[in-house]
Amino acid sequence: NAGVTQTPKFRVLKTGQSMTLLCAQDMNHEYMYWYRQDPGMGLRLIHYSVGEGTTAKGEVPDGYNVSRLKKQNFLLGLESAAPSQTSVYFCASSYGPREQYFGPGTRLTVT
Amino acid sequence: SQQGEEDPQALSIQEGENATMNCSYKTSINNLQWYRQNSGRGLVHLILIRSNEREKHSGRLRVTLDTSKKSSSLLITASRAADTASYFCALTPGNTPLVFGKGTRLSVIA
């Protein structure tokens, strides 16, 4: 099992550009999450999904959109990147509200 | 705030010593979890303790939960250099998703 994988691992964007981060899990988990982590901070939840076709806002959803068209995939989109979105993005999945399994992260820099 | 607060923010110990870090919170919880994050990596789940449990063990890890004081502690016994990482507590307040604290940075010096 690959667990949770994230694509890409690194990305540099210019302000105003758009991009999509892909998260994939092979554990048949219902729940999937997107977090951002900034220096000295814990993880802050951006959006999450409790099943295929469902999404919900987390603590810091502004500037991001998500889609869960397939159970195994959870996509995070930035429509118009801003320097404040420079961060490390982590995807996670779980069986319900229990322990979460994390991907390796995507380091995004917006210049 | 629904976030847990870890204490201390940073801890430096010698290999072989025990490391204790604490998490305090303000809301009612269903469970509390501890995670480890090695530098530049994703988080790894360590232990989940339910609100009706007082203590759990996993290898060299011991977690306690005191719901009357709204606090939890993580004890790592006989620490190793490989335990150097950041440790986060995470809460499940009601039906909302997990809320992470800012973490304790542990350095174990060989």
Coordinates of C-alpha atoms in Angstrom, one line a residue:
Chain A
N1 CA 0.0 0.0 0.0
A2 CA 1.2 3.5 -0.9
G3 CA -0.9 5.1 1.9
V4 CA -1.5 8.8 1.2
T5 CA 0.4 10.3 -1.7
Q6 CA 0.5 14.0 -2.8
T7 CA 1.4 15.5 -6.1
P8 CA 3.5 17.7 -6.6
K9 CA 6.1 17.7 -3.8
F10 CA 7.3 21.2 -4.6
R11 CA 5.9 24.1 -6.6
V12 CA 6.6 27.8 -7.2
L13 CA 3.9 30.0 -8.4
K14 CA 3.6 33.6 -9.4
T15 CA 0.9 35.8 -7.8
G16 CA -2.3 35.3 -9.6
Q17 CA -1.5 31.9 -11.1
S18 CA -3.7 28.9 -10.4
M19 CA -2.8 25.3 -9.6
T20 CA -4.3 22.1 -8.3
L21 CA -2.8 19.8 -5.6
L22 CA -3.7 16.1 -5.8
C23 CA -4.1 13.8 -2.9
A24 CA -4.7 10.1 -3.4
Q25 CA -5.2 7.3 -0.8
D26 CA -5.5 3.6 -1.3
M27 CA -6.9 2.7 2.2
N28 CA -10.5 3.0 1.2
H29 CA -11.0 5.8 3.8
E30 CA -14.2 7.8 3.8
Y31 CA -12.7 11.0 5.3
M32 CA -10.1 13.2 3.6
Y33 CA -8.6 16.5 4.7
W34 CA -6.4 19.3 3.5
Y35 CA -4.3 21.3 6.0
R36 CA -1.7 24.0 5.8
Q37 CA 1.2 24.4 8.1
D38 CA 3.1 27.6 8.5
P39 CA 6.4 28.0 10.5
G40 CA 5.9 27.6 14.2
M41 CA 2.3 26.8 13.8
G42 CA 0.3 23.6 14.1
L43 CA -1.9 22.4 11.2
R44 CA -4.9 24.4 10.2
L45 CA -7.7 22.7 8.4
I46 CA -8.6 24.2 5.0
H47 CA -11.4 21.8 3.7
Y48 CA -12.4 18.3 4.4
S49 CA -14.7 15.6 3.0
V50 CA -16.6 12.9 4.7
G51 CA -17.4 10.9 1.6
E52 CA -17.3 10.9 -2.2
G53 CA -19.1 14.0 -3.6
T54 CA -19.1 15.8 -0.3
T55 CA -16.9 18.7 0.9
A56 CA -17.0 21.1 3.9
K57 CA -15.1 24.2 5.0
G58 CA -12.5 24.1 7.7
E59 CA -10.8 26.8 9.7
V60 CA -9.1 28.6 6.8
P61 CA -11.0 28.0 3.6
D62 CA -10.8 31.4 1.9
G63 CA -8.9 31.3 -1.4
Y64 CA -9.1 27.5 -1.8
N65 CA -11.6 25.2 -3.5
V66 CA -11.8 21.4 -3.3
S67 CA -13.4 18.5 -5.1
R68 CA -13.9 14.8 -4.2
L69 CA -15.2 13.2 -7.3
K70 CA -13.7 9.8 -6.5
K71 CA -13.4 8.3 -3.1
Q72 CA -9.7 7.9 -3.3
N73 CA -8.9 11.4 -4.5
F74 CA -9.2 14.8 -3.0
L75 CA -8.1 17.8 -5.0
L76 CA -7.2 21.3 -3.6
G77 CA -7.3 24.2 -6.0
L78 CA -5.9 27.7 -5.8
E79 CA -7.7 29.9 -8.3
S80 CA -5.5 33.0 -7.9
A81 CA -2.5 32.4 -5.7
A82 CA -1.3 35.0 -3.2
P83 CA 1.9 35.2 -1.3
S84 CA -0.1 34.5 1.9
Q85 CA -0.7 31.0 0.5
T86 CA 3.0 30.2 0.7
S87 CA 3.0 27.2 3.0
V88 CA 3.4 23.5 3.3
Y89 CA 0.2 21.6 2.5
F90 CA -0.7 18.3 4.0
C91 CA -3.4 15.9 2.9
A92 CA -4.7 13.2 5.3
S93 CA -7.3 10.5 5.4
S94 CA -9.1 8.5 8.0
Y95 CA -11.9 6.0 8.8
G96 CA -14.3 8.4 10.3
P97 CA -13.2 10.9 13.0
R98 CA -10.3 8.7 14.2
E99 CA -6.6 8.6 13.7
Q100 CA -5.5 10.3 10.5
Y101 CA -2.9 9.1 8.0
F102 CA -0.9 11.9 6.4
G103 CA 0.8 12.4 3.1
P104 CA 4.4 13.7 2.8
G105 CA 3.4 17.3 2.1
T106 CA 3.6 19.8 -0.8
R107 CA 5.8 22.8 -0.3
L108 CA 4.3 25.8 -2.2
T109 CA 5.9 29.1 -2.7
V110 CA 4.0 32.0 -4.2
T111 CA 6.2 34.9 -5.3
Chain B
S1 CA -10.5 28.4 21.2
Q2 CA -11.0 24.7 20.5
Q3 CA -7.3 24.2 20.0
G4 CA -5.1 22.3 22.5
E5 CA -2.1 24.1 23.8
E6 CA 1.1 22.1 24.2
D7 CA 3.6 22.9 27.0
P8 CA 6.6 23.4 26.8
Q9 CA 7.0 24.8 23.3
A10 CA 10.5 23.3 23.2
L11 CA 12.3 20.7 25.2
S12 CA 15.9 19.5 25.1
I13 CA 17.0 16.4 27.0
Q14 CA 19.9 13.9 27.0
E15 CA 19.4 10.5 25.4
G16 CA 18.1 8.0 28.0
E17 CA 16.1 10.6 29.9
N18 CA 12.3 10.8 30.0
A19 CA 10.5 13.5 28.1
T20 CA 7.1 14.8 29.3
M21 CA 4.9 17.2 27.3
N22 CA 1.5 18.4 28.2
C23 CA -1.6 19.5 26.4
S24 CA -4.3 21.7 27.9
Y25 CA -7.7 22.5 26.3
K26 CA -10.9 24.3 27.0
T27 CA -13.7 22.4 25.3
S28 CA -15.4 19.1 25.9
I29 CA -13.8 16.4 23.8
N30 CA -14.6 12.9 22.4
N31 CA -11.0 11.9 22.2
L32 CA -7.5 13.3 22.2
Q33 CA -4.7 12.2 19.9
W34 CA -1.0 12.6 19.8
Y35 CA 1.0 12.9 16.6
R36 CA 4.7 13.1 15.8
Q37 CA 6.3 15.1 13.0
N38 CA 9.9 14.6 11.9
S39 CA 11.4 17.6 10.3
G40 CA 10.0 18.2 6.8
R41 CA 7.7 15.1 6.9
G42 CA 4.0 14.4 7.4
L43 CA 2.5 13.7 10.8
V44 CA 2.4 10.2 12.2
H45 CA -0.3 9.1 14.6
L46 CA 1.0 7.9 18.0
I47 CA -1.9 7.3 20.4
L48 CA -5.7 8.0 20.6
I49 CA -7.2 8.2 24.1
R50 CA -10.9 8.4 24.5
S51 CA -12.6 10.8 27.0
N52 CA -13.6 7.9 29.2
E53 CA -10.0 6.6 29.4
R54 CA -7.4 7.8 31.9
E55 CA -4.2 6.2 30.6
K56 CA -2.9 4.4 27.6
H57 CA 0.5 2.8 26.7
S58 CA 2.2 2.1 23.5
G59 CA 5.8 0.9 23.7
R60 CA 7.8 3.6 25.3
L61 CA 4.9 6.0 25.2
R62 CA 2.4 6.7 28.0
V63 CA -0.5 9.1 27.6
T64 CA -2.7 10.3 30.4
L65 CA -6.0 12.2 30.2
D66 CA -7.6 14.2 33.0
T67 CA -10.9 15.5 31.7
S68 CA -11.7 17.3 35.0
K69 CA -8.5 19.4 34.5
K70 CA -8.9 19.3 30.7
S71 CA -5.3 18.2 30.2
S72 CA -3.3 15.4 28.8
S73 CA 0.3 14.4 29.0
L74 CA 2.6 12.4 26.8
L75 CA 5.6 10.7 28.4
I76 CA 8.4 9.2 26.3
T77 CA 10.6 7.0 28.4
A78 CA 14.3 6.2 27.8
S79 CA 14.4 8.7 24.9
R80 CA 16.6 8.2 21.8
A81 CA 18.0 10.6 19.3
A82 CA 15.4 9.2 16.8
D83 CA 12.7 10.7 19.1
T84 CA 13.8 14.2 18.0
A85 CA 10.7 15.6 16.4
S86 CA 7.7 17.9 17.0
Y87 CA 4.8 16.4 19.0
F88 CA 1.2 17.6 18.5
C89 CA -1.9 17.0 20.5
A90 CA -5.1 17.0 18.5
L91 CA -8.7 17.2 19.8
T92 CA -12.0 16.0 18.6
P93 CA -14.4 18.6 20.1
G94 CA -17.9 17.2 19.4
N95 CA -18.6 16.3 15.8
T96 CA -16.1 18.7 14.3
P97 CA -12.9 17.6 12.7
L98 CA -9.6 17.3 14.5
V99 CA -8.0 20.5 15.8
F100 CA -4.2 20.5 16.2
G101 CA -2.2 22.5 18.7
K102 CA 1.1 24.2 17.8
G103 CA 3.3 21.5 19.1
T104 CA 6.3 20.8 21.3
R105 CA 9.7 20.6 19.7
L106 CA 11.7 17.8 21.3
S107 CA 15.4 17.6 20.9
V108 CA 17.2 14.5 22.2
I109 CA 20.9 14.9 22.4
A110 CA 23.1 11.8 22.0

